[in-house]
C-alpha positions as a Markdown table, in Angstrom:
| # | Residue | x | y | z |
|---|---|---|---|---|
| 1 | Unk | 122.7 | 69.2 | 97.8 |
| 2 | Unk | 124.8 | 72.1 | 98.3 |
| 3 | Unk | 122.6 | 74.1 | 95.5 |
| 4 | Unk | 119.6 | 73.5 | 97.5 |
| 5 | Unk | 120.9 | 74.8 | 100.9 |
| 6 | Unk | 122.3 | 77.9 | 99.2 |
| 7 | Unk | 118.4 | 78.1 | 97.8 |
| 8 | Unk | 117.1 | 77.7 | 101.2 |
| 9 | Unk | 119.4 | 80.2 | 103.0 |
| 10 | Unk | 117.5 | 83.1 | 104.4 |
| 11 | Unk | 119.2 | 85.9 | 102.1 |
| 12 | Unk | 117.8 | 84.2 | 99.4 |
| 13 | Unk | 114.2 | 84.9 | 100.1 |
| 14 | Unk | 113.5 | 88.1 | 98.3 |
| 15 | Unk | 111.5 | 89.7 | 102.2 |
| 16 | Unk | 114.9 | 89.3 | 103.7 |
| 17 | Unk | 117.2 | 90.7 | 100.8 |
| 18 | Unk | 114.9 | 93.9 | 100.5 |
| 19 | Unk | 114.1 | 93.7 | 105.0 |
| 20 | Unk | 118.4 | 94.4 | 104.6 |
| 21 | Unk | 118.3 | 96.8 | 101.9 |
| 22 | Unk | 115.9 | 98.7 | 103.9 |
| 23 | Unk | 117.1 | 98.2 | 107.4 |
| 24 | Unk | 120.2 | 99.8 | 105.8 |
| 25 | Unk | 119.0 | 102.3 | 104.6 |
| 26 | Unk | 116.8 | 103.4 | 107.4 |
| 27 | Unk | 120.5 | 103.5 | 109.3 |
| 28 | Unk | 122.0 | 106.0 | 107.0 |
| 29 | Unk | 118.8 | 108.5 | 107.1 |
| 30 | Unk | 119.2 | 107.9 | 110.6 |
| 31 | Unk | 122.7 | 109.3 | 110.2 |
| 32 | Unk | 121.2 | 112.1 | 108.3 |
| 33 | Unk | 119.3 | 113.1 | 111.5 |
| 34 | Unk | 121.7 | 113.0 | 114.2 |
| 35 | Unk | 124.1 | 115.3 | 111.4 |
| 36 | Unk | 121.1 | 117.4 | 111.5 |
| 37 | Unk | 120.7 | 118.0 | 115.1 |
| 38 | Unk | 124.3 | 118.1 | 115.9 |
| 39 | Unk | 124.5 | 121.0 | 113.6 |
| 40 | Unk | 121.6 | 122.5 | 114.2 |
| 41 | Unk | 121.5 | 126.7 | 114.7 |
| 42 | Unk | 120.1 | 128.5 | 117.1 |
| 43 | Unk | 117.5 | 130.2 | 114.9 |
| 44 | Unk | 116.6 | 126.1 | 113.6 |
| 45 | Unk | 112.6 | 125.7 | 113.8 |
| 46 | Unk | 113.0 | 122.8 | 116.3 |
| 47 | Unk | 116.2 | 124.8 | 117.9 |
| 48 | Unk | 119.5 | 123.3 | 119.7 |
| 49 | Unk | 119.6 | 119.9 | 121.0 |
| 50 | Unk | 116.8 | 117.9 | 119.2 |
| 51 | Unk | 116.6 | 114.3 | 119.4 |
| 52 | Unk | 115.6 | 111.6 | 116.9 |
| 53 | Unk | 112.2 | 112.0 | 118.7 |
| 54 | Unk | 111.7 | 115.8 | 118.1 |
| 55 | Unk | 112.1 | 114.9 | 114.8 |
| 56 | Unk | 109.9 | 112.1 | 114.4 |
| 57 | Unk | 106.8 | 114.4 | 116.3 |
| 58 | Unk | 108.0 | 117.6 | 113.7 |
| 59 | Unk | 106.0 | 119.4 | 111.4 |
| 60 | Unk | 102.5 | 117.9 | 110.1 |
| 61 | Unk | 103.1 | 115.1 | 112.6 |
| 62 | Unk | 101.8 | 117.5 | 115.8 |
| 63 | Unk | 98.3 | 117.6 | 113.7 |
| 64 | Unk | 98.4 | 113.8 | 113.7 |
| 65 | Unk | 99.1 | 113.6 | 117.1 |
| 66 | Unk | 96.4 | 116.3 | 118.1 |
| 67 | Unk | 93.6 | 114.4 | 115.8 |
| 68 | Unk | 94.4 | 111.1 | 118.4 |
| 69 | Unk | 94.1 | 113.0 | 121.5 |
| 70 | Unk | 91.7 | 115.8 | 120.7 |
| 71 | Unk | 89.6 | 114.3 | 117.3 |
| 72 | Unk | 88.1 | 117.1 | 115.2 |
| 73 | Unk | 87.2 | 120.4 | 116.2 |
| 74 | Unk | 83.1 | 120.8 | 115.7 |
| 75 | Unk | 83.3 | 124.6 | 115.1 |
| 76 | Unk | 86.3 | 125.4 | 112.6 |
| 77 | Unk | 88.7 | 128.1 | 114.0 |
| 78 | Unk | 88.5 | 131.6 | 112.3 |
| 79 | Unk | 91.6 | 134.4 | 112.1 |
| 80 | Unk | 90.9 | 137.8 | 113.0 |
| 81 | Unk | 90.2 | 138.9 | 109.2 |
| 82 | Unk | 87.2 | 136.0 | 109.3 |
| 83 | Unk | 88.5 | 133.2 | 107.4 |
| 84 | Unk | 89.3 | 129.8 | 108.4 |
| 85 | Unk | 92.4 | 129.0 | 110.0 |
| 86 | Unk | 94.7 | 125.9 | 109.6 |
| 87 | Unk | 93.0 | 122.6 | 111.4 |
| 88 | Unk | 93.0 | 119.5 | 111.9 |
| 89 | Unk | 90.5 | 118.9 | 109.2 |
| 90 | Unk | 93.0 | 118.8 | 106.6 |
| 91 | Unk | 94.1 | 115.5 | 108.0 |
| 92 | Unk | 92.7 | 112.1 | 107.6 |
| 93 | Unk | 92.0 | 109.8 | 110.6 |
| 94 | Unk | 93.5 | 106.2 | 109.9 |
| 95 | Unk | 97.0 | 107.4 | 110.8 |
| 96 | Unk | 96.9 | 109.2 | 113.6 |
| 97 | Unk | 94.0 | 106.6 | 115.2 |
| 98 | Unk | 96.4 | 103.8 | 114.3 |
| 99 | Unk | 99.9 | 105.1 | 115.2 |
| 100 | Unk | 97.6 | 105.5 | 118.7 |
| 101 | Unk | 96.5 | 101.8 | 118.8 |
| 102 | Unk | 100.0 | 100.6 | 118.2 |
| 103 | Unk | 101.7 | 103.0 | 121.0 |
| 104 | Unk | 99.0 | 101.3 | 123.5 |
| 105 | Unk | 102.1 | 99.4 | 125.3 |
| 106 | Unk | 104.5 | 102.3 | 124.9 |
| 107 | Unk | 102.4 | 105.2 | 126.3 |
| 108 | Unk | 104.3 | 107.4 | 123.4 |
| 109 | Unk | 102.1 | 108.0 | 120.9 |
| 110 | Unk | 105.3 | 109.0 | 118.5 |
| 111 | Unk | 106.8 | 105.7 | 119.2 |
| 112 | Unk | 103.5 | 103.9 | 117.4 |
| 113 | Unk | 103.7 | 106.5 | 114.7 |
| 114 | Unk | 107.4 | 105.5 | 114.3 |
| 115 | Unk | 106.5 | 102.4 | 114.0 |
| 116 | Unk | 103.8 | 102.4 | 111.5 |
| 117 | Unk | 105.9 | 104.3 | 109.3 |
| 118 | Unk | 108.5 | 102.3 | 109.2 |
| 119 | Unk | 106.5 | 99.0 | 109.0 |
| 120 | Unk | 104.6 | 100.5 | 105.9 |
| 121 | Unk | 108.0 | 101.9 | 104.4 |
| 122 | Unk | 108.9 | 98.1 | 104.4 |
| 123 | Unk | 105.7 | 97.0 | 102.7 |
| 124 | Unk | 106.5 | 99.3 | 100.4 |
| 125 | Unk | 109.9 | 98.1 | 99.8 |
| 126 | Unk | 108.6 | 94.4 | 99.8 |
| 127 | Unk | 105.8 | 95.2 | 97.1 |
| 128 | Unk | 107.6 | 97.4 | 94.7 |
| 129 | Unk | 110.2 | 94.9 | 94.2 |
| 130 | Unk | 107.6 | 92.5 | 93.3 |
| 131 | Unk | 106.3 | 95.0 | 90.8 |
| 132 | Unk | 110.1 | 95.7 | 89.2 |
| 133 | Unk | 111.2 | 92.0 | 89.3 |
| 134 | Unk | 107.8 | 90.9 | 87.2 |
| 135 | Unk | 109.1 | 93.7 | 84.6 |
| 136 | Unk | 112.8 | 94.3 | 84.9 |
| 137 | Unk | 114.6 | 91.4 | 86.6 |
| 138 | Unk | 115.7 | 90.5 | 90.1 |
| 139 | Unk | 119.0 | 92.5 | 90.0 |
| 140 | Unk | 117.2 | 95.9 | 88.9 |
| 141 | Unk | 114.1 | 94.9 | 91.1 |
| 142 | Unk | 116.8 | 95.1 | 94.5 |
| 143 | Unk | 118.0 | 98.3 | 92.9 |
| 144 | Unk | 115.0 | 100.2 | 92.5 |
| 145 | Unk | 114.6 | 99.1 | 96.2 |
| 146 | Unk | 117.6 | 100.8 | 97.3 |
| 147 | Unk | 116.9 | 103.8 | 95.0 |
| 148 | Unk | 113.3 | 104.0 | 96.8 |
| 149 | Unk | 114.6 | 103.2 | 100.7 |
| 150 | Unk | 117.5 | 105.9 | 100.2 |
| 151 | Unk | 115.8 | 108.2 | 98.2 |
| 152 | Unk | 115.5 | 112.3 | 98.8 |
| 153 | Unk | 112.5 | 111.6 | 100.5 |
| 154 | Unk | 113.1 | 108.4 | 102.6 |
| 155 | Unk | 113.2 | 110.4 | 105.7 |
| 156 | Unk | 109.0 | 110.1 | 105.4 |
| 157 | Unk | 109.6 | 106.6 | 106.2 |
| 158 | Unk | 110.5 | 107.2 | 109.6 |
| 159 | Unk | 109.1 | 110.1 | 110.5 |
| 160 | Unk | 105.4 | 110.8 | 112.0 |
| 161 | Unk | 103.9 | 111.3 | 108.3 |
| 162 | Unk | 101.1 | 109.1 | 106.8 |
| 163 | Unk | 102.6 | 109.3 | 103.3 |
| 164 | Unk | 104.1 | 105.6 | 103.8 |
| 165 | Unk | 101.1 | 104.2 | 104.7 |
| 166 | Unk | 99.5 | 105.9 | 102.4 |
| 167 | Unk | 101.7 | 104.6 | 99.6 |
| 168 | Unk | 101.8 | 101.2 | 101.0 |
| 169 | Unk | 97.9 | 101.1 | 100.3 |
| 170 | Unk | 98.2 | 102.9 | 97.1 |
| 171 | Unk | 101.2 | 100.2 | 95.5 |
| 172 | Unk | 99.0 | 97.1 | 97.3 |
| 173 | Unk | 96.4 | 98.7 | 94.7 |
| 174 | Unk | 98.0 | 99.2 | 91.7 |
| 175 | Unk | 100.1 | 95.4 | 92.4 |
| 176 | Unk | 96.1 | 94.3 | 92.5 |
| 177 | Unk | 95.2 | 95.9 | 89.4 |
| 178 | Unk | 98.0 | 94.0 | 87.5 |
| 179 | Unk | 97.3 | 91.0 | 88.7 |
| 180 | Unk | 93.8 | 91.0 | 87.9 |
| 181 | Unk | 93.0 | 90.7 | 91.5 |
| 182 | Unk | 90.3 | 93.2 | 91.6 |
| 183 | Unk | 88.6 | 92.0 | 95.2 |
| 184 | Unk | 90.9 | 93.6 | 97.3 |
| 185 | Unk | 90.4 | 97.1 | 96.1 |
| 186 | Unk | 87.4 | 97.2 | 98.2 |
| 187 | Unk | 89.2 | 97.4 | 100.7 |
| 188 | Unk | 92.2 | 99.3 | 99.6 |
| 189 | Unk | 90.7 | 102.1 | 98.5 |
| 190 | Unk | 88.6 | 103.5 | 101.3 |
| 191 | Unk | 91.8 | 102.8 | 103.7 |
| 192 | Unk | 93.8 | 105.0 | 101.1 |
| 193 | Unk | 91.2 | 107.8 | 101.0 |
| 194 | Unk | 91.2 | 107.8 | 104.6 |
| 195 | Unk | 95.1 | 108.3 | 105.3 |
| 196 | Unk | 95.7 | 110.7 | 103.0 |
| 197 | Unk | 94.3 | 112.9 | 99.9 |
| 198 | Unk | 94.6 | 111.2 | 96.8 |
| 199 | Unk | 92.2 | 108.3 | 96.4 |
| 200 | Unk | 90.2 | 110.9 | 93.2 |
| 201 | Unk | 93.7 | 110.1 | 91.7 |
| 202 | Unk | 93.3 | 106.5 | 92.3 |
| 203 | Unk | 89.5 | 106.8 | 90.6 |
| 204 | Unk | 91.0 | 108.5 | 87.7 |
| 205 | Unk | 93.5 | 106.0 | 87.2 |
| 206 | Unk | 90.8 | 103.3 | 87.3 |
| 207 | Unk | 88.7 | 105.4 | 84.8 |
| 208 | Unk | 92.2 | 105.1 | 82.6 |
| 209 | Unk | 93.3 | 101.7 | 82.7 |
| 210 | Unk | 89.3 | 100.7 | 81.9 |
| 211 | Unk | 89.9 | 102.6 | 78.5 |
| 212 | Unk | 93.6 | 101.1 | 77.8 |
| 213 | Unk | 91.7 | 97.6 | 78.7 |
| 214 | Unk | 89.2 | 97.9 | 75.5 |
| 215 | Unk | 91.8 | 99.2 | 73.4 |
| 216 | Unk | 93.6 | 96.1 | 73.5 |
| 217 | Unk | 90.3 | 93.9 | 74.2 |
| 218 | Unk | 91.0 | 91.7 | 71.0 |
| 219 | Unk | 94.8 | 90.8 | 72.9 |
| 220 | Unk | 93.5 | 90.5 | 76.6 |
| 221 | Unk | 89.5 | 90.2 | 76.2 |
| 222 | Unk | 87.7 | 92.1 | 78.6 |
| 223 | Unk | 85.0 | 89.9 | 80.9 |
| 224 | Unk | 81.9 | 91.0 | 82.1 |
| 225 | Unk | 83.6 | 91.2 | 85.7 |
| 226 | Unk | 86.1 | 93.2 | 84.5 |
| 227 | Unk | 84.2 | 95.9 | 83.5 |
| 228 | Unk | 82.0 | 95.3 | 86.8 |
| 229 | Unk | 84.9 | 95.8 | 88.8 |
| 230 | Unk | 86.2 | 98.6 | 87.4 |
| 231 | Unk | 83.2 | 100.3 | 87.3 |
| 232 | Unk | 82.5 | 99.6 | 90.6 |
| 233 | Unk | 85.8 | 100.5 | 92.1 |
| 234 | Unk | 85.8 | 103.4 | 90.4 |
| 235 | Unk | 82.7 | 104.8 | 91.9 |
| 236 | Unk | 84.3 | 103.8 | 94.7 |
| 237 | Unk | 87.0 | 105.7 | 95.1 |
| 238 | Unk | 85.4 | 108.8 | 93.8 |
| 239 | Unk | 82.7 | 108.5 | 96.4 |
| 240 | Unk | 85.6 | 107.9 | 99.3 |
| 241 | Unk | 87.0 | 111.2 | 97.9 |
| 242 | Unk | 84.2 | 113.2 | 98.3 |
| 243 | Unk | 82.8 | 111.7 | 101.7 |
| 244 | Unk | 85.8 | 113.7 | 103.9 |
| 245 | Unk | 84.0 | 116.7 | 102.3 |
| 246 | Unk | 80.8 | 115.5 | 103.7 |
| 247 | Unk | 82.1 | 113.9 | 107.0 |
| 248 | Unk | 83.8 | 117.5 | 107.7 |
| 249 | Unk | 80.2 | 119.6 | 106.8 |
| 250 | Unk | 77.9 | 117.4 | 108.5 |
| 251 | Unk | 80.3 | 117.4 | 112.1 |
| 252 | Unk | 80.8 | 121.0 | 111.7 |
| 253 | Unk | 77.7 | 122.9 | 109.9 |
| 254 | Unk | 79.8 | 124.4 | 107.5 |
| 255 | Unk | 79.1 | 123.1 | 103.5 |
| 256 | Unk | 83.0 | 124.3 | 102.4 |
| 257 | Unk | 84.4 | 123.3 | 106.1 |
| 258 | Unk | 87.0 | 120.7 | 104.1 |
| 259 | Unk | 87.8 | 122.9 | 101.2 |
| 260 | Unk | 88.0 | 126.3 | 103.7 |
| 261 | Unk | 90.6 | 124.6 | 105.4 |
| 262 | Unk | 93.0 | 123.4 | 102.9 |
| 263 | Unk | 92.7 | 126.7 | 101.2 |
| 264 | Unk | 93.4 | 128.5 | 104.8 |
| 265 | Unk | 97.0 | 127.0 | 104.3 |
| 266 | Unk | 97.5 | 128.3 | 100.6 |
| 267 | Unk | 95.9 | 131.9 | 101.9 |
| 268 | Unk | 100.0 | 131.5 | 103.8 |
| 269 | Unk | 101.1 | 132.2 | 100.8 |
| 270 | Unk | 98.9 | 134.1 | 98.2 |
| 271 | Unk | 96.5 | 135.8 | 100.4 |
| 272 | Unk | 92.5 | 135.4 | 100.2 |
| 273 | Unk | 92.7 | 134.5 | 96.7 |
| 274 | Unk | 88.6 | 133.1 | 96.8 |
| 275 | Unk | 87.5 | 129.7 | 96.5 |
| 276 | Unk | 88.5 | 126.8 | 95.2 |
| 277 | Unk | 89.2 | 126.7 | 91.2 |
| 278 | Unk | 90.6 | 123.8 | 89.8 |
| 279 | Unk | 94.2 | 123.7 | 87.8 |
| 280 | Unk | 94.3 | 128.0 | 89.5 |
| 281 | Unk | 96.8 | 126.8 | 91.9 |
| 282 | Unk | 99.9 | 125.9 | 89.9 |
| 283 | Unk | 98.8 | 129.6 | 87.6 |
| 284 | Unk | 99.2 | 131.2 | 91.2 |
| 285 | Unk | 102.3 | 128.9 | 92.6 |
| 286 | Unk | 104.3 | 129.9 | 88.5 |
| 287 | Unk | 103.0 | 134.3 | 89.1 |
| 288 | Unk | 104.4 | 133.9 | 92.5 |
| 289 | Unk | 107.4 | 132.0 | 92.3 |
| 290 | Unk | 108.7 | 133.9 | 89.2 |
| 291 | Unk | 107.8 | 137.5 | 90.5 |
| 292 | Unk | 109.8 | 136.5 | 93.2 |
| 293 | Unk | 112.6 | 135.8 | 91.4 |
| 294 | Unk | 112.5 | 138.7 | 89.2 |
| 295 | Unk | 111.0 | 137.5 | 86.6 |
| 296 | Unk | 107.7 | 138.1 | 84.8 |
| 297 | Unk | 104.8 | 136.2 | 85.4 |
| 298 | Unk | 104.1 | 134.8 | 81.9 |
| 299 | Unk | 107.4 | 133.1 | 82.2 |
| 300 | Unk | 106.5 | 131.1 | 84.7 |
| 301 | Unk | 103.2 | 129.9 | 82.7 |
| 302 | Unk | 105.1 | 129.4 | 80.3 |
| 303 | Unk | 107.3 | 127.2 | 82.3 |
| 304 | Unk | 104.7 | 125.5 | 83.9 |
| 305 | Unk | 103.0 | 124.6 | 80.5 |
| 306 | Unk | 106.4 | 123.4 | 79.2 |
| 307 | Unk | 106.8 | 120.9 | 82.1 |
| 308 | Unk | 103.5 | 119.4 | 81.8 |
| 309 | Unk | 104.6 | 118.4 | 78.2 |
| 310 | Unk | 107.5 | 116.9 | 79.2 |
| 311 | Unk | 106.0 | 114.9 | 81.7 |
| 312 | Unk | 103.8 | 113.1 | 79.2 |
| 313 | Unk | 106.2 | 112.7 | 77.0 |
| 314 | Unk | 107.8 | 111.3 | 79.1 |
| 315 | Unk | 105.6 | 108.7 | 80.4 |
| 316 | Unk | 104.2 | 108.1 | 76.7 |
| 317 | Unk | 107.7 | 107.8 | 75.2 |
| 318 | Unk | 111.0 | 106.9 | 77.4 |
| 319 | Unk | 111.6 | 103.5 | 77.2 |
| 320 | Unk | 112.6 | 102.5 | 80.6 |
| 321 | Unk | 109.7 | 104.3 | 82.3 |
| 322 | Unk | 107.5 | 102.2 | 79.8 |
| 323 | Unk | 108.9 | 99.4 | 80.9 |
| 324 | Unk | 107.4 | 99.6 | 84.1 |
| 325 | Unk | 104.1 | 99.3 | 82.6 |
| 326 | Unk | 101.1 | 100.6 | 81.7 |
| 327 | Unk | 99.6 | 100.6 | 85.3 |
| 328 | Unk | 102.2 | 102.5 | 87.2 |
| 329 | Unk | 102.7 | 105.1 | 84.3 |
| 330 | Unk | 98.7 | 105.5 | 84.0 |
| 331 | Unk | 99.0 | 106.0 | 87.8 |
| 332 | Unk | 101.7 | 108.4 | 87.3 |
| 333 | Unk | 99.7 | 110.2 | 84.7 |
| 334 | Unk | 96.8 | 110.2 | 86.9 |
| 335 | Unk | 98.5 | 111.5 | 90.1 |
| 336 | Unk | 100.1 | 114.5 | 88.5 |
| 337 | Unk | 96.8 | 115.5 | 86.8 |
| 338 | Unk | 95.4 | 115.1 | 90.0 |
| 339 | Unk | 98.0 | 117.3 | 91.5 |
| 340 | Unk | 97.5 | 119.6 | 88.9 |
| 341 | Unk | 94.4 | 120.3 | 89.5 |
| 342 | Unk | 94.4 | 120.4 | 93.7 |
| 343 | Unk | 97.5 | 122.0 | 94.3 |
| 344 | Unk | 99.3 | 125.5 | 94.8 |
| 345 | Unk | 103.0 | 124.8 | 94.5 |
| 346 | Unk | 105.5 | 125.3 | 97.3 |
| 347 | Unk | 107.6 | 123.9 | 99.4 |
| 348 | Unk | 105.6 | 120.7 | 100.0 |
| 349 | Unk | 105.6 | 119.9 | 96.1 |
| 350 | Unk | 108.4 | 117.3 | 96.4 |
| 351 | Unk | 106.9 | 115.2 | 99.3 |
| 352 | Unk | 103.5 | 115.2 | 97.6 |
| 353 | Unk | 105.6 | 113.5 | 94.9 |
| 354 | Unk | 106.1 | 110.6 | 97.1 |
| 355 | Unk | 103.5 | 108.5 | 95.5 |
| 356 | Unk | 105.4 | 108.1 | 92.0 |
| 357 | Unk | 107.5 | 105.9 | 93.7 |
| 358 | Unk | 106.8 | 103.2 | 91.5 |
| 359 | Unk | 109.0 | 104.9 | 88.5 |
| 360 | Unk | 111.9 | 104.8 | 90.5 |
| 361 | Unk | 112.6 | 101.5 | 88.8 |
| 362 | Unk | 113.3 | 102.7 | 85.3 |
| 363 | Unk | 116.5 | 104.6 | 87.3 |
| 364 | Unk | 117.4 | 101.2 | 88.0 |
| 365 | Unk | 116.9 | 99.4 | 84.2 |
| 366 | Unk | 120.7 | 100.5 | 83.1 |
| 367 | Unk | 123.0 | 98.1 | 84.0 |
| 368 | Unk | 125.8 | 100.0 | 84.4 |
| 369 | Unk | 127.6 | 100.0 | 87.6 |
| 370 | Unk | 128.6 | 103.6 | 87.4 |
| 371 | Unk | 124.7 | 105.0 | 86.7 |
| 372 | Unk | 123.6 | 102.5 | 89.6 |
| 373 | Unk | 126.2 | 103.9 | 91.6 |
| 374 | Unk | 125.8 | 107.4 | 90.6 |
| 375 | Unk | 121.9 | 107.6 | 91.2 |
| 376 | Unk | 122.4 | 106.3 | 94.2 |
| 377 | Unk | 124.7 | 109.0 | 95.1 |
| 378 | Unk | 122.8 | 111.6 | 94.3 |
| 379 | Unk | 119.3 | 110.0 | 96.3 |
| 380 | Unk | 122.1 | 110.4 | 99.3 |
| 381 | Unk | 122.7 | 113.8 | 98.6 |
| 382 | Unk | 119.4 | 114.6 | 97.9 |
| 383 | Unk | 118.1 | 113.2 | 101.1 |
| 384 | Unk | 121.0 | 115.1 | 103.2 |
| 385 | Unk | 119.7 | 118.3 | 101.5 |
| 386 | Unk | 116.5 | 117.6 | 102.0 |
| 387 | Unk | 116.9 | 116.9 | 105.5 |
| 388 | Unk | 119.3 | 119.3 | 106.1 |
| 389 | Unk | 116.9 | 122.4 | 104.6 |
| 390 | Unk | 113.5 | 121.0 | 106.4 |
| 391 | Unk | 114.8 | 119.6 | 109.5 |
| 392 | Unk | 117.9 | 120.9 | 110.7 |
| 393 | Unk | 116.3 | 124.3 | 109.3 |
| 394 | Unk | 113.5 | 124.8 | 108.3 |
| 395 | Unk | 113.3 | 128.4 | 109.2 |
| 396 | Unk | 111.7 | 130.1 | 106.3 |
| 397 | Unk | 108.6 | 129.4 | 104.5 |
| 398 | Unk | 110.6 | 127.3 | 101.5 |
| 399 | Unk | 111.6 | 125.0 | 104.1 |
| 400 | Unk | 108.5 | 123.8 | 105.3 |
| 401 | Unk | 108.5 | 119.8 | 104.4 |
């Protein structure tokens, strides 16, 4: 009898232990931010005196809320050398158009992007502890949820960002794709590509875990759906990544209008460098950074080249990341490529590394107190500098979050 209330008692249920975990955490990066505007300099980007609220409305989350009040601008703005300047364009629409719906009763549209955040930060929480208690156990599973609620980056999940939404959709995905529960990615997947970039990642991944599948066809044989549905979804997602392209050409006349406008904000930093060549970015981000700092530039290729090896090896190889499985590591795989490709490194590189997420449960595999306690310590500190640079800060262009 007693066995069975002690069963029954809320806590028990794993949506309350990880709705504490996170309601926790969400306190202490709450902390974080009231530090930050307390001791916030004159020079800060958001000045003396900010509230919770300036923060929540900072940074990329004044595009959001001018793409719910104002849309998309038909004719793309232009600087006075010619090219195309930052806009709206850059951003996807479920976000903003949703944090919008929910403020309906508040009249604040920050308060519905609050909210949407933070709801999605909990679906988050809720489904990667389902993913790391299938594979590692419920004590590691409620510890990769605290490593992933008080992370370096958990200020994006209460801030106006679409990166937790975004990653709510994207773990929903990948939870689908090992189950075997391929139906829902039709819907996941265009609701992904429209909140943020990275649904070509997604495609990739799908393109992947297809191979992997036959591979091992004679352990887990591989059904006529199957190979429907991954085919399927896969063209999917790749035709959801290329239809923003599309969408922004038709509504403003211009064939590059999407691709203009993302490379408008690398221009910030490298000057008119041309078009669009994939993998050039991270050449241009390792000559910059490294000249910089004194050094030559084939040092910083040379960098650059070493960290992609480790990377694989060490999604191929460490045991506690392969522990995860072979769907969040071929995800992993996939979004760095796909980063690799797309992307000019700066400042932004470590919130664009929000969706590898999943692999903060092989930090939580070791049983050991002192690791657990120790990782956790340094998430902390990592989220207090992280805050500390970008928000209380963020003055100079390494600061930009």
């Amino acid at each position: 009898m007693t066995g069975g209330a002690e069963t029954s008692a809320p806590w028990s249920r794993p949506a309350v232990r990880v709705a504490l975990v996170y309601l926790a955490a969400r306190m202490v990066t709450t902390a974080f931010f009231l530090i930050a505007a307390a001791v916030a300099p004159a020079d800060a980007r958001h000045g003396q005196g900010s509230t919770l609220g300036t923060y929540v409305l900072a940074w990329d989350a004044q595009w959001y809320w001018l793409i719910a009040f104002q849309g998309y601008p038909s004719e793309l703005p232009v600087t006075e050398a010619g090219h195309v300047a930052e806009n709206a364009w850059a951003f996807m629409p479920l976000y903003p158009y949703l944090s919008a719906l929910v403020s309906a009763p508040f009249g604040h549209w920050g308060v519905g992007a609050f909210l949407v955040t933070l709801a999605a930060g909990y679906g988050c929480a809720l489904v990667l502890h389902g993913m790391f208690r299938e594979r590692l156990g419920e004590q590691a599973a409620l510890w990769g949820v605290v490593f992933f609620s008080a992370g370096p980056l958990a200020a994006l999940l209460q801030v106006g960002y679409a990166e937790a939404l975004f990653l709510f959709f994207l773990l929903s995905a990948i939870r689908c794709v090992q189950q075997r529960r391929y139906g829902w990615l039709y819907v996941l997947i265009p609701l992904m590509g429209y909140t943020r970039p990275g649904v070509l990642a997604f495609g990739l991944f799908l393109a992947l875990y297809g191979l992997w599948r036959l591979t091992r066809r004679e352990v887990e044989p591989v059904t006529r759906s199957d190979v429907v549905h991954i085919l399927a979804l896969g063209a999917l997602a790749t035709v959801v990544g290329f239809s923003w392209q599309v969408i922004a050409a038709v509504v403003t006349g211009s064939p590059s209008a999407y691709l203009d406008t993302e490379l408008a904000w690398r221009r910030l930093w490298v000057g008119d460098g041309g078009g669009f060549v994939p993998f050039e970015g991270w050449v241009q981000g390792a000559t910059f950074w490294f000249t910089r700092w004194g050094m030559p530039a084939w040092v910083g290729v040379a960098v650059l080249v070493v960290l992609v090896v480790a990377v694989a090896a060490l999604l191929l190889f460490e045991p506690h990341v392969r522990r995860l499985g072979v769907e969040v590591r071929l995800w992993s795989a996939s979004y760095l490529l796909y980063l690799l490709a797309v992307f000019f490194p700066q400042s932004s590189t470590f919130r664009l590394l929000f969706p590898l997420a999943p692999l903060a449960g092989a930090l939580a595999v070791p049983r050991s107190r002192v690791w657990r306690f120790g990782v956790l310590a340094a998430c902390l500190i990592g989220q207090g500098v992280w805050i500390y640079n970008t928000y209380t800060l963020g003055n100079t262009f390494w600061r930009i979050p």
